[in-house]
Amino acid sequence: RAKLRKLKSSKEKRDGAVFESRVVVQTRGRLATSEGKMEDPVLTHVLTFLLGETSDHKLRDIHLKSRNIGDGGVQILVDALANGHSRKVQTLNLIGNNISAAGTLPLTSILRSHHVPSLTKLQLQQNTIGEKGTAFLAGALQDELCNLRHLHLKSCSVGVRGAIALSEALASPHCKLQDLRLELNSIGDEGCRHIAQALCANRNNQLYNLELKGNAIGPAGAIAIAEKCLQSKSTALESLGLNDNNIGDAGFAAIASALRSNSNLNWLFVSSKFEKMSHHSVKLFIGALFNDTDPNSVHNDSNHALKEIYGVPSDMPNQQRLRRLLRFNKLGAFKARREKIHLFLSENSTCIQTNSLNLELVPRFLSVVGREGHGSLDALFNNIRENPNTLRPEGERDSGDSDAASKKTLPRVSKRSWRQGLVNGKHNSANRFEELDAALRCHHQSSGSKRK
């Protein structure tokens, strides 16, 4: 049940301070104030009342957006948090408060202390903290006591040096940051490169959201992000924002290439008012989502995680195909693979005869090849029965030596997997399993294998 507390005054004197007419509301652990300048005496009284000994200690969020409290108001807020009952405060919203680098120092003292252990979100958008203030915050992020997960620094004049300082924090094993927003800070390619290298170097980093909109990033910065972040197995980025930058076809090509081996990124923002994605770049993204070189590439070398790309022009010829592949990915990795194999077989009816298959993929193929319109089930069984060597273990390359290949023992695939594939494909061909199993058994005996 919501609790409402109203502190009203109309030019009345209290503790020697003149209060303007205002309403401060605390509802369900959230402090919110109406916009407009808040003088220091008013801020002191409000925070003392809500965080003092007479409070109910349930305040979770403090929202002081656009109150123009300045550096002095930040010091008052920090003193109230340090001296009051504030151990449950989770969010500080200080957007648009004319805070400079000097105002970030009191905030870092709170982040490094045990007074507010639950503070996980700090919003400082539209403040002029600059490179120096960013460096102060970056130092606090490396402290073991700092539990900050979300740091929003949009339009804070971070600059290149500030980005380098943040990269040092991201490389620290004590940094717990999960959400970093640096929109409109002119960090450039150099700042982008340092952040990418830090994320790649720290295998324990927890960052899942990185916003770099409008930072004058070019192809070099995009390539660094692609090679260090998207291709690295140590990064867990789920959302990447590169809006309103000029990354060009070279940057798009690097990102598309990195997506083939990426299984974490879900959302990619690349819309820009400075450039329009070219038809060639759209084709590269389609290739990353659906590598139709052969059946094995569809399964193993395609991206099945990316759910949305924001910024693809609607008038592109292949835009509909890209949207279709993204819809497949939204079904989950398992179903996305199945749908893409189905699409591949519908577009390549003779692929079974002309391509070798990984043995582990056969049950998955059995679940889709018998769908209406393919007619490939007979071709699959005939090809496997007549050419058992076309089934090869995962990752094995054609050696060119047929005798050596025939002596390799094929990995075991259980009857359950094969039969489940038939059931998933809604086939009435379970007896064909025995026929195929017998053919493979004969092949093993002829090649000297001891396995049945």
XYZ file of C-alpha atoms in Angstrom:
452
model
C 0.000 0.000 0.000
C 1.380 3.333 -1.074
C 2.482 5.768 1.588
C 2.148 9.456 0.821
C 3.996 12.120 2.708
C 3.465 15.738 1.797
C 5.655 18.518 3.009
C 3.763 21.669 2.133
C 4.662 25.242 2.885
C 3.687 28.624 1.494
C 6.396 31.143 2.341
C 6.464 29.980 5.962
C 9.663 30.158 7.953
C 11.054 26.922 9.311
C 14.541 26.690 10.896
C 15.306 30.137 9.505
C 14.752 29.042 5.886
C 12.027 30.323 3.575
C 10.300 27.417 1.778
C 8.698 27.907 -1.597
C 5.373 26.245 -2.290
C 6.233 22.635 -3.241
C 5.167 19.037 -2.770
C 7.562 16.172 -2.028
C 6.027 12.733 -2.352
C 7.342 9.420 -1.074
C 5.409 6.474 -2.488
C 6.391 2.829 -2.206
C 9.972 3.613 -1.288
C 10.481 6.221 -4.030
C 11.310 9.874 -3.433
C 10.220 12.120 -6.292
C 10.098 15.903 -6.475
C 8.514 18.324 -8.895
C 10.928 20.011 -11.280
C 12.467 23.363 -10.488
C 15.391 24.667 -8.469
C 15.632 23.284 -4.932
C 17.558 25.443 -2.497
C 20.053 23.809 -0.121
C 17.986 24.390 3.070
C 14.961 22.744 1.485
C 17.011 19.773 0.292
C 18.556 19.410 3.743
C 15.165 19.368 5.455
C 13.644 16.889 2.983
C 16.517 14.409 3.225
C 16.753 14.723 7.011
C 13.050 14.019 7.276
C 13.138 10.994 4.959
C 16.458 9.500 6.099
C 16.472 10.535 9.751
C 15.831 8.481 12.855
C 12.061 9.037 12.624
C 11.785 7.617 9.103
C 10.478 4.129 8.358
C 13.776 3.171 6.607
C 12.036 1.988 3.423
C 13.339 4.548 0.958
C 14.646 2.727 -2.136
C 14.926 5.332 -4.915
C 15.865 9.007 -4.736
C 14.874 10.988 -7.848
C 16.078 14.584 -7.995
C 15.976 15.103 -11.755
C 16.460 18.678 -13.013
C 16.516 20.246 -9.522
C 19.737 22.162 -10.188
C 21.136 21.185 -6.800
C 24.743 21.653 -7.957
C 27.847 20.427 -6.171
C 26.640 21.775 -2.834
C 23.426 19.813 -3.065
C 25.391 16.642 -3.824
C 27.387 17.161 -0.629
C 24.168 17.569 1.362
C 22.773 14.391 -0.196
C 25.924 12.419 0.572
C 25.986 13.654 4.187
C 22.357 12.611 4.620
C 23.080 9.165 3.170
C 26.141 8.727 5.373
C 24.465 9.877 8.582
C 20.925 8.614 8.021
C 19.184 5.283 7.675
C 19.891 4.711 3.983
C 21.122 1.150 3.732
C 18.258 0.208 1.388
C 18.672 3.013 -1.155
C 19.226 1.447 -4.587
C 18.916 4.319 -7.099
C 20.219 7.890 -7.245
C 18.737 9.926 -10.102
C 20.687 13.174 -10.433
C 19.990 13.955 -14.086
C 20.469 17.573 -15.144
C 21.641 19.046 -11.843
C 24.619 21.153 -12.933
C 27.091 18.820 -11.214
C 30.777 19.296 -12.031
C 33.855 17.171 -11.379
C 33.988 18.518 -7.808
C 30.513 17.129 -7.176
C 31.541 13.596 -8.108
C 34.070 13.374 -5.266
C 31.395 13.122 -2.506
C 29.600 10.494 -4.614
C 32.734 8.367 -4.858
C 33.097 8.464 -1.064
C 29.631 6.925 -0.745
C 30.389 4.320 -3.411
C 33.560 3.288 -1.564
C 31.891 3.097 1.867
C 29.600 0.670 3.664
C 26.899 3.288 4.323
C 24.816 2.450 1.235
C 25.730 -1.134 0.277
C 22.561 -1.543 -1.778
C 23.264 1.402 -4.142
C 23.412 -0.177 -7.612
C 22.224 2.547 -9.998
C 23.661 6.031 -10.527
C 22.161 8.362 -13.148
C 24.262 11.431 -13.938
C 23.092 12.296 -17.454
C 23.386 15.904 -18.634
C 25.909 16.996 -16.019
C 29.294 18.548 -16.805
C 31.482 16.178 -14.805
C 34.046 16.039 -17.635
C 37.083 13.799 -17.927
C 38.217 14.511 -14.366
C 34.880 13.603 -12.787
C 34.698 10.459 -14.895
C 38.152 9.471 -13.640
C 36.945 9.885 -10.029
C 33.991 7.577 -10.697
C 36.215 5.070 -12.497
C 38.461 4.893 -9.446
C 35.463 4.135 -7.223
C 34.334 1.340 -9.548
C 37.603 -0.481 -8.868
C 36.959 -0.515 -5.121
C 35.894 -3.822 -3.626
C 33.104 -2.163 -1.609
C 31.499 -0.556 -4.679
C 28.386 -2.474 -5.785
C 27.357 -0.193 -8.644
C 25.754 -2.107 -11.545
C 24.279 0.696 -13.667
C 26.154 3.885 -14.577
C 24.498 6.390 -16.916
C 26.742 9.189 -18.186
C 24.951 10.497 -21.260
C 26.128 13.996 -22.288
C 28.659 14.321 -19.469
C 31.681 15.438 -21.537
C 33.480 12.178 -20.786
C 35.895 12.528 -23.722
C 38.755 10.222 -24.678
C 40.571 10.427 -21.348
C 37.393 9.667 -19.447
C 36.780 6.624 -21.648
C 40.343 5.426 -20.980
C 39.750 5.801 -17.231
C 36.522 3.795 -17.499
C 38.352 1.110 -19.481
C 40.784 0.706 -16.587
C 37.807 0.219 -14.267
C 36.230 -2.352 -16.585
C 39.490 -4.298 -16.599
C 39.505 -4.475 -12.799
C 38.410 -7.769 -11.200
C 36.425 -5.802 -8.586
C 34.278 -3.948 -11.142
C 30.662 -5.165 -11.002
C 29.282 -2.880 -13.716
C 26.606 -4.455 -15.926
C 25.117 -1.438 -17.709
C 27.268 1.427 -19.063
C 25.715 4.266 -21.068
C 28.045 6.786 -22.671
C 25.882 8.434 -25.326
C 27.037 11.775 -26.790
C 30.435 11.961 -25.110
C 32.873 12.217 -28.075
C 35.056 9.301 -26.993
C 36.057 8.614 -30.626
C 37.816 5.557 -32.003
C 40.555 5.662 -29.373
C 38.182 5.623 -26.418
C 36.107 2.894 -28.068
C 39.238 0.804 -28.650
C 40.325 1.034 -24.995
C 36.889 0.000 -23.742
C 36.837 -2.966 -26.130
C 40.304 -4.102 -25.047
C 39.329 -3.867 -21.371
C 36.239 -6.015 -21.869
C 38.283 -8.583 -23.752
C 41.052 -8.660 -21.119
C 38.734 -9.112 -18.121
C 37.261 -12.594 -18.452
C 35.048 -12.004 -15.407
C 33.405 -8.803 -16.640
C 29.626 -8.686 -16.220
C 28.784 -5.922 -18.696
C 25.708 -6.840 -20.744
C 24.663 -3.408 -22.059
C 26.998 -0.885 -23.724
C 25.583 2.320 -25.219
C 27.947 4.343 -27.446
C 25.493 6.449 -29.425
C 26.812 9.639 -31.037
C 30.463 9.315 -30.020
C 32.174 10.103 -33.351
C 33.131 6.444 -33.761
C 34.426 5.466 -37.207
C 35.301 2.153 -38.880
C 38.374 1.649 -36.655
C 36.290 1.806 -33.466
C 33.638 -0.539 -34.859
C 36.315 -3.036 -35.922
C 37.811 -2.932 -32.410
C 34.397 -3.614 -30.863
C 33.812 -6.499 -33.286
C 37.184 -8.168 -32.810
C 37.643 -7.599 -29.077
C 34.070 -7.816 -27.787
C 31.842 -9.741 -30.168
C 34.391 -12.418 -31.090
C 35.736 -12.827 -27.567
C 34.268 -15.549 -25.381
C 35.010 -13.493 -22.266
C 32.390 -10.826 -23.022
C 28.707 -11.247 -22.279
C 27.296 -8.249 -24.175
C 23.591 -8.676 -24.899
C 22.917 -5.155 -26.180
C 25.227 -2.875 -28.181
C 24.326 0.673 -29.210
C 26.287 2.284 -32.054
C 23.627 4.728 -33.260
C 24.549 8.015 -34.910
C 28.160 7.074 -35.620
C 29.889 6.831 -38.971
C 31.202 3.253 -38.900
C 30.870 2.688 -42.670
C 30.790 -0.544 -44.669
C 34.106 -1.668 -43.152
C 32.652 -1.430 -39.649
C 29.460 -3.231 -40.650
C 31.513 -5.983 -42.333
C 33.586 -6.523 -39.165
C 30.482 -6.697 -36.969
C 28.713 -9.111 -39.338
C 31.771 -11.364 -39.455
C 32.036 -11.393 -35.658
C 28.350 -12.314 -35.278
C 28.964 -15.746 -36.832
C 30.752 -16.884 -33.690
C 28.771 -14.804 -31.184
C 26.068 -16.457 -29.090
C 25.285 -13.652 -26.590
C 24.326 -10.464 -28.448
C 20.545 -10.049 -28.702
C 20.083 -6.404 -29.730
C 22.193 -4.317 -32.089
C 21.510 -0.598 -32.659
C 23.171 0.820 -35.779
C 20.740 3.450 -37.070
C 22.474 6.717 -37.934
C 21.493 10.143 -39.177
C 24.944 10.461 -40.768
C 24.873 7.383 -42.999
C 22.531 4.753 -44.422
C 23.350 1.072 -44.297
C 24.248 -0.137 -47.782
C 22.768 -3.114 -49.620
C 26.118 -4.881 -49.339
C 26.114 -4.520 -45.536
C 22.588 -5.933 -45.317
C 23.719 -8.970 -47.315
C 26.616 -9.464 -44.888
C 24.239 -9.514 -41.917
C 22.022 -12.032 -43.720
C 25.095 -14.195 -44.310
C 25.959 -14.015 -40.615
C 22.482 -15.167 -39.607
C 22.193 -17.797 -42.351
C 25.425 -19.232 -43.725
C 24.001 -21.368 -46.540
C 27.330 -22.690 -47.825
C 26.344 -26.234 -46.799
C 24.084 -27.931 -44.224
C 26.823 -28.028 -41.589
C 27.411 -24.269 -41.935
C 23.711 -23.552 -41.464
C 23.860 -25.369 -38.154
C 27.302 -24.467 -36.804
C 28.472 -21.260 -38.517
C 25.321 -19.135 -38.352
C 24.235 -16.756 -35.619
C 21.155 -18.014 -33.748
C 21.150 -15.453 -30.900
C 20.639 -11.992 -32.458
C 16.963 -11.039 -32.180
C 16.867 -7.520 -33.605
C 18.945 -5.105 -35.676
C 17.739 -1.524 -35.413
C 18.711 0.694 -38.312
C 18.194 -1.482 -41.403
C 16.512 0.648 -44.103
C 12.992 -0.533 -44.896
C 13.489 -0.036 -48.636
C 16.314 -2.573 -48.951
C 15.572 -5.516 -51.323
C 16.690 -8.142 -48.757
C 15.133 -6.477 -45.756
C 12.261 -8.992 -45.595
C 14.643 -11.941 -45.648
C 16.659 -10.413 -42.817
C 13.496 -9.884 -40.768
C 12.505 -13.500 -41.350
C 15.835 -14.783 -40.039
C 15.586 -12.534 -36.987
C 12.118 -13.964 -36.290
C 13.649 -17.445 -36.375
C 16.196 -16.375 -33.754
C 13.462 -15.058 -31.489
C 12.186 -18.641 -31.193
C 15.372 -19.672 -29.393
C 18.576 -21.291 -30.625
C 17.183 -24.829 -30.936
C 14.112 -23.873 -32.961
C 16.086 -21.298 -34.964
C 18.467 -24.022 -36.159
C 15.545 -26.217 -37.125
C 13.789 -23.472 -39.073
C 16.988 -22.506 -40.883
C 17.721 -26.109 -41.847
C 14.172 -26.327 -43.170
C 14.732 -23.126 -45.180
C 18.024 -24.438 -46.517
C 16.497 -27.732 -47.640
C 13.600 -25.943 -49.327
C 16.077 -23.830 -51.315
C 18.599 -26.641 -52.000
C 16.710 -29.808 -52.841
C 19.840 -31.698 -53.961
C 22.038 -30.772 -50.986
C 21.878 -34.283 -49.479
C 23.590 -35.874 -52.461
C 26.233 -33.192 -52.885
C 27.264 -32.455 -49.275
C 28.764 -34.509 -46.480
C 27.011 -34.249 -43.117
C 28.275 -34.316 -39.574
C 26.927 -37.466 -37.976
C 25.680 -35.471 -34.992
C 23.447 -33.431 -37.317
C 21.613 -36.361 -38.891
C 18.922 -36.663 -36.164
C 18.258 -32.947 -36.526
C 17.953 -33.295 -40.292
C 15.578 -36.218 -39.861
C 13.228 -33.929 -37.956
C 12.814 -31.544 -40.900
C 13.618 -33.231 -44.202
C 10.330 -35.090 -44.402
C 8.189 -31.989 -44.370
C 5.855 -31.541 -47.269
C 7.559 -30.048 -50.270
C 11.033 -31.479 -49.673
C 10.862 -35.132 -50.692
C 14.426 -35.469 -49.393
C 13.960 -38.260 -46.856
C 14.623 -40.998 -49.409
C 17.641 -39.111 -50.690
C 19.045 -38.793 -47.168
C 18.716 -42.497 -46.389
C 20.002 -43.626 -49.758
C 22.994 -41.308 -49.552
C 23.939 -42.502 -46.042
C 23.441 -46.178 -46.909
C 25.479 -46.008 -50.097
C 28.156 -43.574 -48.860
C 28.635 -44.012 -45.104
C 31.861 -41.985 -45.232
C 29.885 -38.838 -45.974
C 29.012 -38.865 -42.278
C 31.999 -37.358 -40.541
C 32.660 -36.300 -36.937
C 32.293 -32.677 -35.842
C 35.123 -30.458 -37.056
C 36.802 -33.132 -39.213
C 38.090 -31.930 -42.543
C 38.332 -33.888 -45.755
C 41.850 -35.308 -45.778
C 41.788 -36.507 -49.369
C 42.850 -39.992 -48.262
C 39.809 -42.209 -48.689
C 41.492 -45.220 -47.074
C 42.432 -43.226 -43.996
C 38.917 -41.806 -43.813
C 37.344 -45.256 -44.045
C 39.381 -46.438 -41.058
C 38.085 -43.701 -38.765
C 35.488 -44.877 -36.291
C 32.319 -42.841 -36.517
C 31.064 -41.357 -33.243
C 28.182 -43.169 -31.622
C 24.682 -41.750 -32.040
C 22.004 -43.371 -29.903
C 18.927 -45.023 -31.359
C 16.848 -42.674 -29.259
C 18.312 -39.630 -31.046
C 17.642 -41.101 -34.477
C 14.128 -42.198 -33.659
C 13.331 -38.895 -31.936
C 14.395 -37.144 -35.113
C 11.935 -39.247 -37.074
C 9.170 -38.543 -34.566
C 9.867 -34.778 -34.585
C 9.617 -34.846 -38.352
C 6.265 -36.684 -38.086
C 7.461 -39.611 -40.195
C 5.971 -43.092 -40.242
C 9.366 -44.484 -41.142
C 10.694 -45.898 -37.886
C 11.463 -49.194 -39.632
C 13.968 -47.330 -41.807
C 16.143 -46.884 -38.757
C 16.812 -50.622 -38.662
C 17.722 -50.589 -42.350
C 20.128 -47.690 -41.920
C 21.585 -49.136 -38.736
C 22.321 -52.400 -40.526
C 24.028 -50.562 -43.379
C 26.252 -48.638 -40.976
C 27.052 -51.845 -39.063
C 28.211 -53.506 -42.265
C 30.351 -50.461 -43.041
C 32.041 -50.617 -39.634
C 32.780 -54.326 -39.992
C 34.285 -53.840 -43.456
C 36.515 -51.004 -42.204
C 37.791 -53.035 -39.246
C 35.866 -51.165 -36.560
C 35.064 -53.064 -33.341
C 31.940 -51.029 -32.694
C 28.589 -52.210 -33.878
